[in-house]
XYZ file of C-alpha atoms in Angstrom:
594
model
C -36.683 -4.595 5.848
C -36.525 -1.097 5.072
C -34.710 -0.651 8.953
C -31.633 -3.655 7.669
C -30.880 -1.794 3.978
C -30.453 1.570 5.677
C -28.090 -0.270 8.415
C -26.416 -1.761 5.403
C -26.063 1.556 3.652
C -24.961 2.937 7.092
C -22.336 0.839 7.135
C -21.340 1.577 3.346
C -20.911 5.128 4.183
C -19.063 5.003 7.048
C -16.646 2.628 5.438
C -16.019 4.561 2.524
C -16.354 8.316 4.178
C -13.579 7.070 6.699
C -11.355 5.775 3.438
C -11.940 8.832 2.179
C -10.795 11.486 5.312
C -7.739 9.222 5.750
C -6.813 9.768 2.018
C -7.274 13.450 2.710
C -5.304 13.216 5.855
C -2.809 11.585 4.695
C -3.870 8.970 7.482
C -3.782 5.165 8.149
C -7.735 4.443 7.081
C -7.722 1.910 10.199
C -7.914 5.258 12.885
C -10.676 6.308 11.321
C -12.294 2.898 10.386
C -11.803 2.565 13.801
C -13.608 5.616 15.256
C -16.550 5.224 12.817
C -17.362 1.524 14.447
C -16.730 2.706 17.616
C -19.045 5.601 17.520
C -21.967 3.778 15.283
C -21.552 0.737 17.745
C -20.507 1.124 21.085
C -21.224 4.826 22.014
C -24.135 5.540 19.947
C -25.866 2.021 19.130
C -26.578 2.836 15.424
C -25.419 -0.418 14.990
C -25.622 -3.847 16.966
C -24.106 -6.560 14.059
C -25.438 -9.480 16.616
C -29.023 -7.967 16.097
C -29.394 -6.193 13.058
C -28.303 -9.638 11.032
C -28.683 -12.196 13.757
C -27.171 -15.873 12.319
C -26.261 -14.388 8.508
C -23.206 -11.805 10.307
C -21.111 -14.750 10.256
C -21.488 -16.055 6.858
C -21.292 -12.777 5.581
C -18.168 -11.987 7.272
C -16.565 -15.313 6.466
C -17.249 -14.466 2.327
C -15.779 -10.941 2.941
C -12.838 -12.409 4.667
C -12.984 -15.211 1.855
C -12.529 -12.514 -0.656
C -9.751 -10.620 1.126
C -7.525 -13.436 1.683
C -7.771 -14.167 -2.233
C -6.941 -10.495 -2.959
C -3.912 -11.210 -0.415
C -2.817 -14.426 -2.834
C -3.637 -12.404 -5.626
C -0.881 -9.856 -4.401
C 1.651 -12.083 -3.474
C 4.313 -12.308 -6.565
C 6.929 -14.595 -6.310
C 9.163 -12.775 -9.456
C 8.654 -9.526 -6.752
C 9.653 -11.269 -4.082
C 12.778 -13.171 -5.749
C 13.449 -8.967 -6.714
C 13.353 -7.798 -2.924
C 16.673 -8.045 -0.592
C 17.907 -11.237 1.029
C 16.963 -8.701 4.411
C 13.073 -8.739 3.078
C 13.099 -12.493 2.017
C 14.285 -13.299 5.776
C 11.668 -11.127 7.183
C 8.796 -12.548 5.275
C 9.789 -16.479 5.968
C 11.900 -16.432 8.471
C 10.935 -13.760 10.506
C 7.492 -14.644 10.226
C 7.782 -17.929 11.685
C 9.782 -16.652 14.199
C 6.878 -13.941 15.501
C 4.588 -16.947 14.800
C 6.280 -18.825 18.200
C 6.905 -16.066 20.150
C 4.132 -14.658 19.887
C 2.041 -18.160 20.417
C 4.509 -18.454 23.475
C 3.517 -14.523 24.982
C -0.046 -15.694 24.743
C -0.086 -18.291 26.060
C 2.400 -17.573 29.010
C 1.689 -14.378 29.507
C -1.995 -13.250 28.301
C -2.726 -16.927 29.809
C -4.733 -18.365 26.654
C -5.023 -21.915 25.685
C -2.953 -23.382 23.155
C -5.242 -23.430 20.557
C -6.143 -19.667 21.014
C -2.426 -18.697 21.215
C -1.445 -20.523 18.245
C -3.647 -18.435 16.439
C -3.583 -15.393 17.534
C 0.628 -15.184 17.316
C -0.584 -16.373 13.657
C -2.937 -13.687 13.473
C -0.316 -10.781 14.525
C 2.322 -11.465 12.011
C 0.201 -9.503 9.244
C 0.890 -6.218 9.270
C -0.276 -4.625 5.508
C 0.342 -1.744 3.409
C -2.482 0.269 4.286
C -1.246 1.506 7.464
C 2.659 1.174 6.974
C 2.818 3.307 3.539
C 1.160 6.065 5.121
C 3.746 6.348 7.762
C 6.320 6.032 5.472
C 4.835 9.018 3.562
C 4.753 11.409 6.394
C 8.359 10.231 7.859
C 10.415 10.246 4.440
C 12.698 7.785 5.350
C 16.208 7.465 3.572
C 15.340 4.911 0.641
C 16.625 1.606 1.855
C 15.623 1.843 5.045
C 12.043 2.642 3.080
C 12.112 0.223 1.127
C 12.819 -2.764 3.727
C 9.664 -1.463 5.735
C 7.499 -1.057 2.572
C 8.392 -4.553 0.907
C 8.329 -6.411 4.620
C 4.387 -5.124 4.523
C 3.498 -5.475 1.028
C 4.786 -9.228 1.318
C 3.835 -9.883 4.689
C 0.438 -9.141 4.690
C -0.722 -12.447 2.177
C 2.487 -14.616 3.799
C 0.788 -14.006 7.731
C -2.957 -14.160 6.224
C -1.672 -18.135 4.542
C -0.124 -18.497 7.856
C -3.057 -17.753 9.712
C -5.352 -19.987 7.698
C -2.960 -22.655 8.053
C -2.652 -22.422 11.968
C -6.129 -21.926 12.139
C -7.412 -24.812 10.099
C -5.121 -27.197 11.976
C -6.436 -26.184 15.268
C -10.075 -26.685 14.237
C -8.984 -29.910 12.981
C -7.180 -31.305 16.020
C -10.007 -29.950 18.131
C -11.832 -32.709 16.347
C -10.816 -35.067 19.013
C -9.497 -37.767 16.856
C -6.802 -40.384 17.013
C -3.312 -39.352 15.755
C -3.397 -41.197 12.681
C -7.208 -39.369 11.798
C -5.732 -36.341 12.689
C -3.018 -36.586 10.616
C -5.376 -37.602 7.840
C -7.738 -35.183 7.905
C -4.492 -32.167 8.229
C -3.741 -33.797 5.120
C -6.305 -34.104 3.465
C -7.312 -30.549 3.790
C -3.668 -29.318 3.647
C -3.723 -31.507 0.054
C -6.820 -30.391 -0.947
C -6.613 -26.473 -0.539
C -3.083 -26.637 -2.459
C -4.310 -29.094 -5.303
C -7.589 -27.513 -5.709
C -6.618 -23.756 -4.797
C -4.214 -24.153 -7.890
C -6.590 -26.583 -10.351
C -9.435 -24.005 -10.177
C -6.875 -20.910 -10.558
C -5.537 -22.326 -13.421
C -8.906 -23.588 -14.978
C -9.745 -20.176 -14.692
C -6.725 -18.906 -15.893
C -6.876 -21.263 -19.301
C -10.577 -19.714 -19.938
C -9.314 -16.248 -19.866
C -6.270 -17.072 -21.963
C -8.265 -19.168 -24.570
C -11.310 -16.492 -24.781
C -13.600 -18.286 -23.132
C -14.574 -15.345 -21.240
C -15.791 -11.934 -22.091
C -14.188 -9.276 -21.261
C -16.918 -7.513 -19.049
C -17.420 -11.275 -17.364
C -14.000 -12.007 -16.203
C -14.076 -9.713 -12.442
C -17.614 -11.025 -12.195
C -16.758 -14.407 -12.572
C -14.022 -14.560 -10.497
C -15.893 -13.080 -7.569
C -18.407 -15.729 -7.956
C -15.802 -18.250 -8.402
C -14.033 -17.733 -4.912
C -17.310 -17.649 -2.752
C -18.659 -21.032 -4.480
C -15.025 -22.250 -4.068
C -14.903 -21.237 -0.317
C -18.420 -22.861 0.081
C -17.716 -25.937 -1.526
C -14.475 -26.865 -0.337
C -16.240 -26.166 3.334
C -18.524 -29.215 2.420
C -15.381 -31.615 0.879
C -13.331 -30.505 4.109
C -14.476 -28.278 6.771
C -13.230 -25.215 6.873
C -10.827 -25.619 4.154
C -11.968 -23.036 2.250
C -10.196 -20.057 3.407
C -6.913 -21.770 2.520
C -8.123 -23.023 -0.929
C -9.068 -19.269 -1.972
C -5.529 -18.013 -0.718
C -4.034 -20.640 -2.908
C -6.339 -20.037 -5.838
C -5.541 -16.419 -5.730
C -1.450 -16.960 -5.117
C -2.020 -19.133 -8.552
C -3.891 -16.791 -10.716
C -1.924 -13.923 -9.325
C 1.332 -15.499 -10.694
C 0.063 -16.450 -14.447
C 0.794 -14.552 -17.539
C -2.230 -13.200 -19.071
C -3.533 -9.877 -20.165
C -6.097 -9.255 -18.150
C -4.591 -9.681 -14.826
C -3.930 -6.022 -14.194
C -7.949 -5.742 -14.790
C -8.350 -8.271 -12.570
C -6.425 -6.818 -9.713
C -7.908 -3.028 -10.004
C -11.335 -4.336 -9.679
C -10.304 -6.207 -6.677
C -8.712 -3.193 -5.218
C -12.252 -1.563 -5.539
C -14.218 -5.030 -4.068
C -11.187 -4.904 -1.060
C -11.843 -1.897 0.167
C -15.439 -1.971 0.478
C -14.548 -5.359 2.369
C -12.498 -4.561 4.194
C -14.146 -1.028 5.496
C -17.194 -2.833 5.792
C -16.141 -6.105 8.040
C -13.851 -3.693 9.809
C -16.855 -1.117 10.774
C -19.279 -4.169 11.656
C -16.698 -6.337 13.867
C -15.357 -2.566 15.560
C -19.286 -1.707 16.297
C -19.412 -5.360 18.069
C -16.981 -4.752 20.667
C -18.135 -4.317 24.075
C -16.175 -1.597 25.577
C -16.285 -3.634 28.792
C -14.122 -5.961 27.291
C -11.402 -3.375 27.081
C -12.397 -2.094 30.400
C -11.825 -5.696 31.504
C -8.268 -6.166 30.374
C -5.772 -7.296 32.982
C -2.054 -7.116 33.897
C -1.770 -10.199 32.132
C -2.704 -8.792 28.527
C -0.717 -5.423 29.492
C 2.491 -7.485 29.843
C 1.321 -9.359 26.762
C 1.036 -6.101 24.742
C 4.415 -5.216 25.776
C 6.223 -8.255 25.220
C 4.980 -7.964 21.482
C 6.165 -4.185 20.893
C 9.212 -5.110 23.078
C 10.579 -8.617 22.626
C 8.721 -10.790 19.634
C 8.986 -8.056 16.888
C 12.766 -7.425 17.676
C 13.881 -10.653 18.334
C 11.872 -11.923 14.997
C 13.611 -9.018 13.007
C 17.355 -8.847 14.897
C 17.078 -12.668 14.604
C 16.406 -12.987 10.733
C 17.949 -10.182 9.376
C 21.249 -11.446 11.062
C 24.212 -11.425 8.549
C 21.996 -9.621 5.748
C 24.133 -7.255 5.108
C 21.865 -4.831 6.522
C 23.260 -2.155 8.531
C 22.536 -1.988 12.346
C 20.521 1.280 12.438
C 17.832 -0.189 9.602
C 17.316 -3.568 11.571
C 16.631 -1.293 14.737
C 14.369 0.674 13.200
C 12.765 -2.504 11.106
C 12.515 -3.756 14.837
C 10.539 -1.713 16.378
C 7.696 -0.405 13.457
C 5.433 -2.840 12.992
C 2.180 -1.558 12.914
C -1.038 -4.474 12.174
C -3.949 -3.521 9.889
C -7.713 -4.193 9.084
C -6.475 -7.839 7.816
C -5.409 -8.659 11.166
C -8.862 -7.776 12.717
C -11.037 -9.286 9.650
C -9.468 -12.103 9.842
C -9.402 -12.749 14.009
C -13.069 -11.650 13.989
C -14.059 -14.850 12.208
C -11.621 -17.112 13.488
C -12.804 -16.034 17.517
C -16.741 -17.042 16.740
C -15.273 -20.380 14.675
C -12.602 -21.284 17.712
C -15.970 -20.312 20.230
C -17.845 -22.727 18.637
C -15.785 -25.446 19.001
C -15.857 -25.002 22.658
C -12.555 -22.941 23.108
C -13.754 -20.553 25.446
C -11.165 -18.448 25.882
C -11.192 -17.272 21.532
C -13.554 -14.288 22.927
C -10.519 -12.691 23.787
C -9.108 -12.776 20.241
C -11.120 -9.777 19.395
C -10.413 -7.615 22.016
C -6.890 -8.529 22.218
C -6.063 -8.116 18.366
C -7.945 -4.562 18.449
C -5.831 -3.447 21.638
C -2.337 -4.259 19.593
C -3.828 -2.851 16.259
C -4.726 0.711 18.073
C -1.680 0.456 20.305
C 0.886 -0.221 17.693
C -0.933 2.073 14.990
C -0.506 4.976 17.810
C 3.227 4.267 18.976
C 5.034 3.198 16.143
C 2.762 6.379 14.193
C 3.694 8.822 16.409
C 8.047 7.097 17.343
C 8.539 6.637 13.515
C 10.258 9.678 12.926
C 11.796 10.801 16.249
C 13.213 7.542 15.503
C 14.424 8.125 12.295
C 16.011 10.961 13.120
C 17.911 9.416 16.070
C 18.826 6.878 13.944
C 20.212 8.957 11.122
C 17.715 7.300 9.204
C 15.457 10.244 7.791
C 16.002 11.465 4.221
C 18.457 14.062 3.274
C 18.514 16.383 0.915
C 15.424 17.974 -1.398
C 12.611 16.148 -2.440
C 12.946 14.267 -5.827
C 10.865 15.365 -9.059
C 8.675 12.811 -10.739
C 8.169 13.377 -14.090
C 5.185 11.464 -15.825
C 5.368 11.678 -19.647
C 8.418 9.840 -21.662
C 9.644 12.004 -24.162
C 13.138 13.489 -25.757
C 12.261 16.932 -23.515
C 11.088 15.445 -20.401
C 13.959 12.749 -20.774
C 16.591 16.000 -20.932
C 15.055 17.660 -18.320
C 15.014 15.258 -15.865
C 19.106 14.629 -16.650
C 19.780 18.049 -15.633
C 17.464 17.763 -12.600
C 19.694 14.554 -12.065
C 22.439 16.724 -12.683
C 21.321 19.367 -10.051
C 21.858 16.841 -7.102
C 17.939 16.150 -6.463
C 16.123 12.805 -6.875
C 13.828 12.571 -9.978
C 12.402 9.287 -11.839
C 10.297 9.308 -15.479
C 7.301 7.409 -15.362
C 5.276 6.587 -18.214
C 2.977 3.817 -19.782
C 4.552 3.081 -22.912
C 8.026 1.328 -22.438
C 9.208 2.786 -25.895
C 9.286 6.059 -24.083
C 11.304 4.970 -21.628
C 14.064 3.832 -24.236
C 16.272 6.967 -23.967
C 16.071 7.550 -20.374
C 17.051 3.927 -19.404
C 20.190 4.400 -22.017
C 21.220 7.321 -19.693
C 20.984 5.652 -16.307
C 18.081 7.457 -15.310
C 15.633 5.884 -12.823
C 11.961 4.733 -14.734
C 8.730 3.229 -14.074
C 7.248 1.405 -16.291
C 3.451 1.299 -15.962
C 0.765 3.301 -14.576
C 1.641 5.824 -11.959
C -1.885 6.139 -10.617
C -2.462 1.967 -9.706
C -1.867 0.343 -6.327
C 0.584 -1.425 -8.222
C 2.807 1.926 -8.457
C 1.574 2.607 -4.926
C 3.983 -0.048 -3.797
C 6.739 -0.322 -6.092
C 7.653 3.436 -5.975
C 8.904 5.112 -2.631
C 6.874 8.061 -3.025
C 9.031 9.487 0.174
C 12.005 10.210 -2.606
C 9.662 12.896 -4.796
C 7.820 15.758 -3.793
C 7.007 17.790 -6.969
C 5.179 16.604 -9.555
C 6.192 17.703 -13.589
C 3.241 15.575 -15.619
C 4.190 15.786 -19.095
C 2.847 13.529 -20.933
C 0.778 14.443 -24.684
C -2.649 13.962 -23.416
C -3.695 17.372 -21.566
C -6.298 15.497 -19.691
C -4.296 12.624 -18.252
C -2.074 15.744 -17.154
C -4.282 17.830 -15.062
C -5.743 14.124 -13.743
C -2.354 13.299 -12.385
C -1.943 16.494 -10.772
C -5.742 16.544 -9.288
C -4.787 13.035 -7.638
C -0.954 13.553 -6.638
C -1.879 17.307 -5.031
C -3.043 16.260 -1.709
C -0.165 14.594 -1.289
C 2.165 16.196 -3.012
C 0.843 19.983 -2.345
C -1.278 22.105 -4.453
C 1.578 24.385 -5.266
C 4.498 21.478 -6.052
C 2.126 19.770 -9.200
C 2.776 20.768 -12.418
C 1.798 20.328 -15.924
C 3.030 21.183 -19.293
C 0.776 23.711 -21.697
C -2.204 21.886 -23.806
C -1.707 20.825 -26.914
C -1.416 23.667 -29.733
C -4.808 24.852 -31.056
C -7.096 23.221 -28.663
C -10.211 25.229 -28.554
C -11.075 26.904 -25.435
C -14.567 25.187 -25.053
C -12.935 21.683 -25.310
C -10.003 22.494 -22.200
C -10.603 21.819 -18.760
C -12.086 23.761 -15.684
C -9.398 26.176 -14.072
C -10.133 24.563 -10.847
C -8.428 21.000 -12.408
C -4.824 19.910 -13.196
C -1.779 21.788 -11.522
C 0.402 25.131 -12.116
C 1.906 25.707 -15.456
C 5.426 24.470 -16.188
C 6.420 26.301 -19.588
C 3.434 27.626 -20.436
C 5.140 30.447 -22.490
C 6.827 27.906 -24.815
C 4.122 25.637 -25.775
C 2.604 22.113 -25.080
C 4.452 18.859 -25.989
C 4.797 18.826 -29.894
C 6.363 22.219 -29.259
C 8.612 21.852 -26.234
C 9.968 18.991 -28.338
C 10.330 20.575 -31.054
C 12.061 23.289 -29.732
C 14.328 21.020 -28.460
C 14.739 18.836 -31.802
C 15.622 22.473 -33.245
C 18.555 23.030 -31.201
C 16.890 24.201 -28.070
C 18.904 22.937 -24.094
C 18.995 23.022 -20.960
C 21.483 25.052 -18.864
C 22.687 25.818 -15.569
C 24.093 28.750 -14.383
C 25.426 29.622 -11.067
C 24.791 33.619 -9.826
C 27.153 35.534 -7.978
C 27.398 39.304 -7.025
C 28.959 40.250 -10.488
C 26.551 38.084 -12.519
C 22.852 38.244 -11.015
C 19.459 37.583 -12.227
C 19.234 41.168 -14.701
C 22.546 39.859 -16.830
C 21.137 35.989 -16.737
C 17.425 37.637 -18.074
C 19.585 39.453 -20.689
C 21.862 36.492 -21.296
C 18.697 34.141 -22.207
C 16.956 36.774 -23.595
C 13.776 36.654 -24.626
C 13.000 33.104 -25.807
C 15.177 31.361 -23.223
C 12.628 30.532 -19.868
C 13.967 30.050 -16.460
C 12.992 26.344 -15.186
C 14.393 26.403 -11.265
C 16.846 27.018 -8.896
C 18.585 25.486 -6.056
C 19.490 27.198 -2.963
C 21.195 25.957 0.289
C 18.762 22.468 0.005
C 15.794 24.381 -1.016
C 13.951 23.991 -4.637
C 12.254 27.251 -6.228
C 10.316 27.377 -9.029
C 10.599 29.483 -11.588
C 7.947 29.263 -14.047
C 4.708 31.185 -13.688
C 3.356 34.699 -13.121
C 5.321 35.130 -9.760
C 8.779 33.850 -9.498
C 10.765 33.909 -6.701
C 13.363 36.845 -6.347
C 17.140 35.072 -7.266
C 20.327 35.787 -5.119
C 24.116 35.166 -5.598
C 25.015 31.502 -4.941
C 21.565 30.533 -6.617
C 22.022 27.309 -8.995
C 19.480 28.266 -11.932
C 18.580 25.765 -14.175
C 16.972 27.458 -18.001
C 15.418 26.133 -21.607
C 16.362 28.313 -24.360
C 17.436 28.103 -27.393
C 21.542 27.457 -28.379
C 24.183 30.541 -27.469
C 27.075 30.810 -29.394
């Protein structure tokens, strides 16, 4: 007893401590996820799944994968995807059937597996996810459409190629039955009709509950945990293994309703997903037998090539065709496609299902989905941005601001920063806020900047300095604590606390970011100041007219904000600012010169 908790809290740990490093790292989470299984199951033999949980590893890993594949439905927006470019609607339906085929048709020609194995692992492959394409797209900073097509493509893929693999995969288990056409076509369906009709009856029972107040509060994430794992179990006993589709099509209908708690609904989620997903990843990695790697032939070599080589670009070349998408973007679209933890979740539990119906050749689903998860996660990783670059693809110019905090101030600052040639968007949670900046053009989100949603609907490649300016000190120094590993220490900053906060109330040092305008004040008085007559201005230097005569011209209420010079942003504000230099485009806050 006491032995299984500590393999279970074992497997916790190494889950979450390899989410963790990759955060820090700025890493895909599936190279680490990956090394953690590998070195608590194969090389060490911490952990052996088959033993340590004997006939419950599969049930357990079919309610994890359950749960994922709702959070996949939950994610999939149709108003987002009727948003994205005709080029991203192509790849996600199009495209995706395409890599369906030809990949089914490089298994089974080339990696020599049966039909029924091939059909789902070309299935199987078409997910590629967010969690190990954003990350790339972070370190590469790609120019913003070219971005945006990869982003969107994974966001949208990875709940279109998990449906698709349910789908595949419940009709093979069903014509493995054995039965006459007209029973086959029955029983495809019936579960094809019940997973859609009772998928969306119980998402929309439970969406009426939440609407009508059925349901407290506190209950709601609870409840609709519990609800998909007694939905997956009981559609398994109406129609055998029908239940992985029903909970994709449950999720798909709750995930599209209007009601106020959804945005709850999807954050807890985010924190039930990745322990899932850590945890089924760590288990089915520390099940491998390296022999099985050691044991792979020419056959799945050339089958491994033909997907990096010839079903990614001919799925993408092919469906993108006519999009209006230039040449260099579909090239590059072409060739990244890195797969994620969905991809091995979800062939870990079809392999054991497919075995048990006698196809003996789904053992190799495992081992071959885990060789093009590490192989593309390493190639396309390490090509993106040589590629980019040879491409003309990689972004140009500074790195954008991101100001958090609508206000009159902020709103004028980030017009000059606009102004100044460099990317910047305002950000902020209250869409009144926003009202001025949208009149003037400038780019918003609306919503929290810190939720996955954000996450995905803001190329964070475009900004790399942080201004958080919003009137809550805390909220400032929290945004700055979370965006400074990725942003840098040194390129977060926050506004000064609010006027006569005590001492004993403020923060630790060691929080928040550097100090943007300390000397004038916090928000009431930066606005203020601003309401009073106060503007920004920008001033080029030269040899006659250098840094001493702008100091004297601003004298000594007007503050120095930045500069731009030849590409490069400085920073002005603090105890140390750079030295200035003719040519130097200086951008200042101070009050009205006649």
């Amino acid at each position: 007893m006491e032995l299984l908790v500590g393999k279970l809290a074992l497997i916790g740990a190494l889950g979450v401590a390899a989410q963790w490093l990759a955060w820090r790292a700025r890493l895909p989470a599936i190279v680490l996820l990956l090394a953690a299984g590998f070195v608590a199951g194969p090389v060490t033999g911490l952990l052996d799944p088959a033993a340590d949980f004997g006939d419950l590893l599969r049930p357990l890993v079919a309610l994890a994968v359950a749960l994922i594949l709702f959070e996949g439905g939950l994610s999939l927006n149709f108003a987002e995807l009727r948003e994205t470019s005709v080029a991203v609607r192509r790849l996600v339906s199009l495209g995706a059937l395409i890599a369906f085929g030809a990949g089914a048709l490089a298994a089974h020609y080339l990696a020599q597996l049966s039909w029924p194995s091939a059909l789902v692992l070309g299935a199987i492959l078409v997910v590629t996810g967010p969690t190990v394409v954003i990350p790339l797209l972070r370190h590469a900073r790609l120019k913003p459409r070219a971005a945006s097509l990869l982003r969107w493509e994974a966001i949208l893929a990875d709940p279109v190629g998990a449906l698709l693999a349910v789908l595949v995969y419940e009709g093979v288990l069903v014509a493995q039955a054995q039965l006459e056409p007209d029973e086959l076509m029955l029983k495809v369906g019936g579960a094809l009709l019940w997973a859609l009709v009772g998928g969306y009856v119980l998402g929309r029972g439970l969406v009426t509950a939440f609407v009508r107040g059925k349901i407290p509060e506190f209950l709601k994430a609870p409840l609709v945990v519990v609800a998909v794992l007694a939905t997956y179990a009981v559609s398994g006993l109406i129609l055998e293994e029908s239940g992985l589709l029903t909970v994709t099509i449950m999720g798909v209908t709750i995930g599209n309703s209007r009601i106020a708690s959804l945005t709850e609904l999807r954050r807890f989620k985010e924190f039930i997903t990745v322990l899932l997903v850590s945890a089924v990843f760590v288990v089915l990695t520390a099940t491998l037998d390296l022999a099985a790697f050691e044991a792979l032939a020419p056959r799945d070599l050339l089958f491994l090539a033909a997907i990096l080589f010839l079903v990614r670009p001919l799925a993408v070349l092919s469906s993108t065709a006519f999009s209006g998408v230039p040449l260099r973007e579909r090239l590059l679209a072409a060739w990244i496609a890195p797969r994620g933890v969905v991809a091995v979740a979800v062939s870990g539990l079809f392999a054991v299902a497919l075995t048990e119906r006698g196809i003996a050749d789904a053992e190799r689903l495992v081992a071959l989905t885990f060789a093009v998860v590490v192989i593309t996660v390493v190639v396309h990783g390490f090509t993106l941005t040589p590629l980019a670059r040879l491409l003309d693809l990689g972004a140009s110019g500074p790195p954008g601001v991101l100001i958090v905090g609508g206000s009159p101030w902020s709103t004028a600052l980030a017009e000059q920063i606009k102004a100044m040639d460099m990317p910047v968007m305002l950000a902020d949670r209250n869409w009144n806020h926003l009202r001025e900046a949208r009149y003037q053009g400038l780019p918003i989100y609306y919503g929290e900047i810190l939720s996955e949603s954000a996450e995905h609907q803001v190329d964070m490649n475009n900004f790399g300095f942080l201004i958080a300016a919003t009137d809550n000190d805390d909220y400032n120094a929290l945004l700055c604590t979370d965006f400074g590993p990725e942003f840098g220490r040194g390129n977060v900053f926050q506004i000064g606390r609010p006027e006569g906060e005590e001492t004993r109330h403020s923060l630790a040092v060691t929080l928040g970011g550097r100090k943007f305008l300390h000397e004038v004040g916090g928000f009431r008085t930066l606005n203020s100041r601003l309401a009073a007559g106060w503007e920004f201005r920008k001033t080029t230097l030269t040899e006659d007219f250098g840094e001493a005569e702008l100091r004297e011209r601003l004298g000594p209420d007007g503050h120095r904000v930045l500069a731009r010079r030849n590409g490069q942003v400085l920073w002005l504000t603090g105890p140390e600012p750079p030295k200035l230099a003719a040519g130097d485009r200086v951008l200042s806050f101070g009050p009205t010169q006649d």
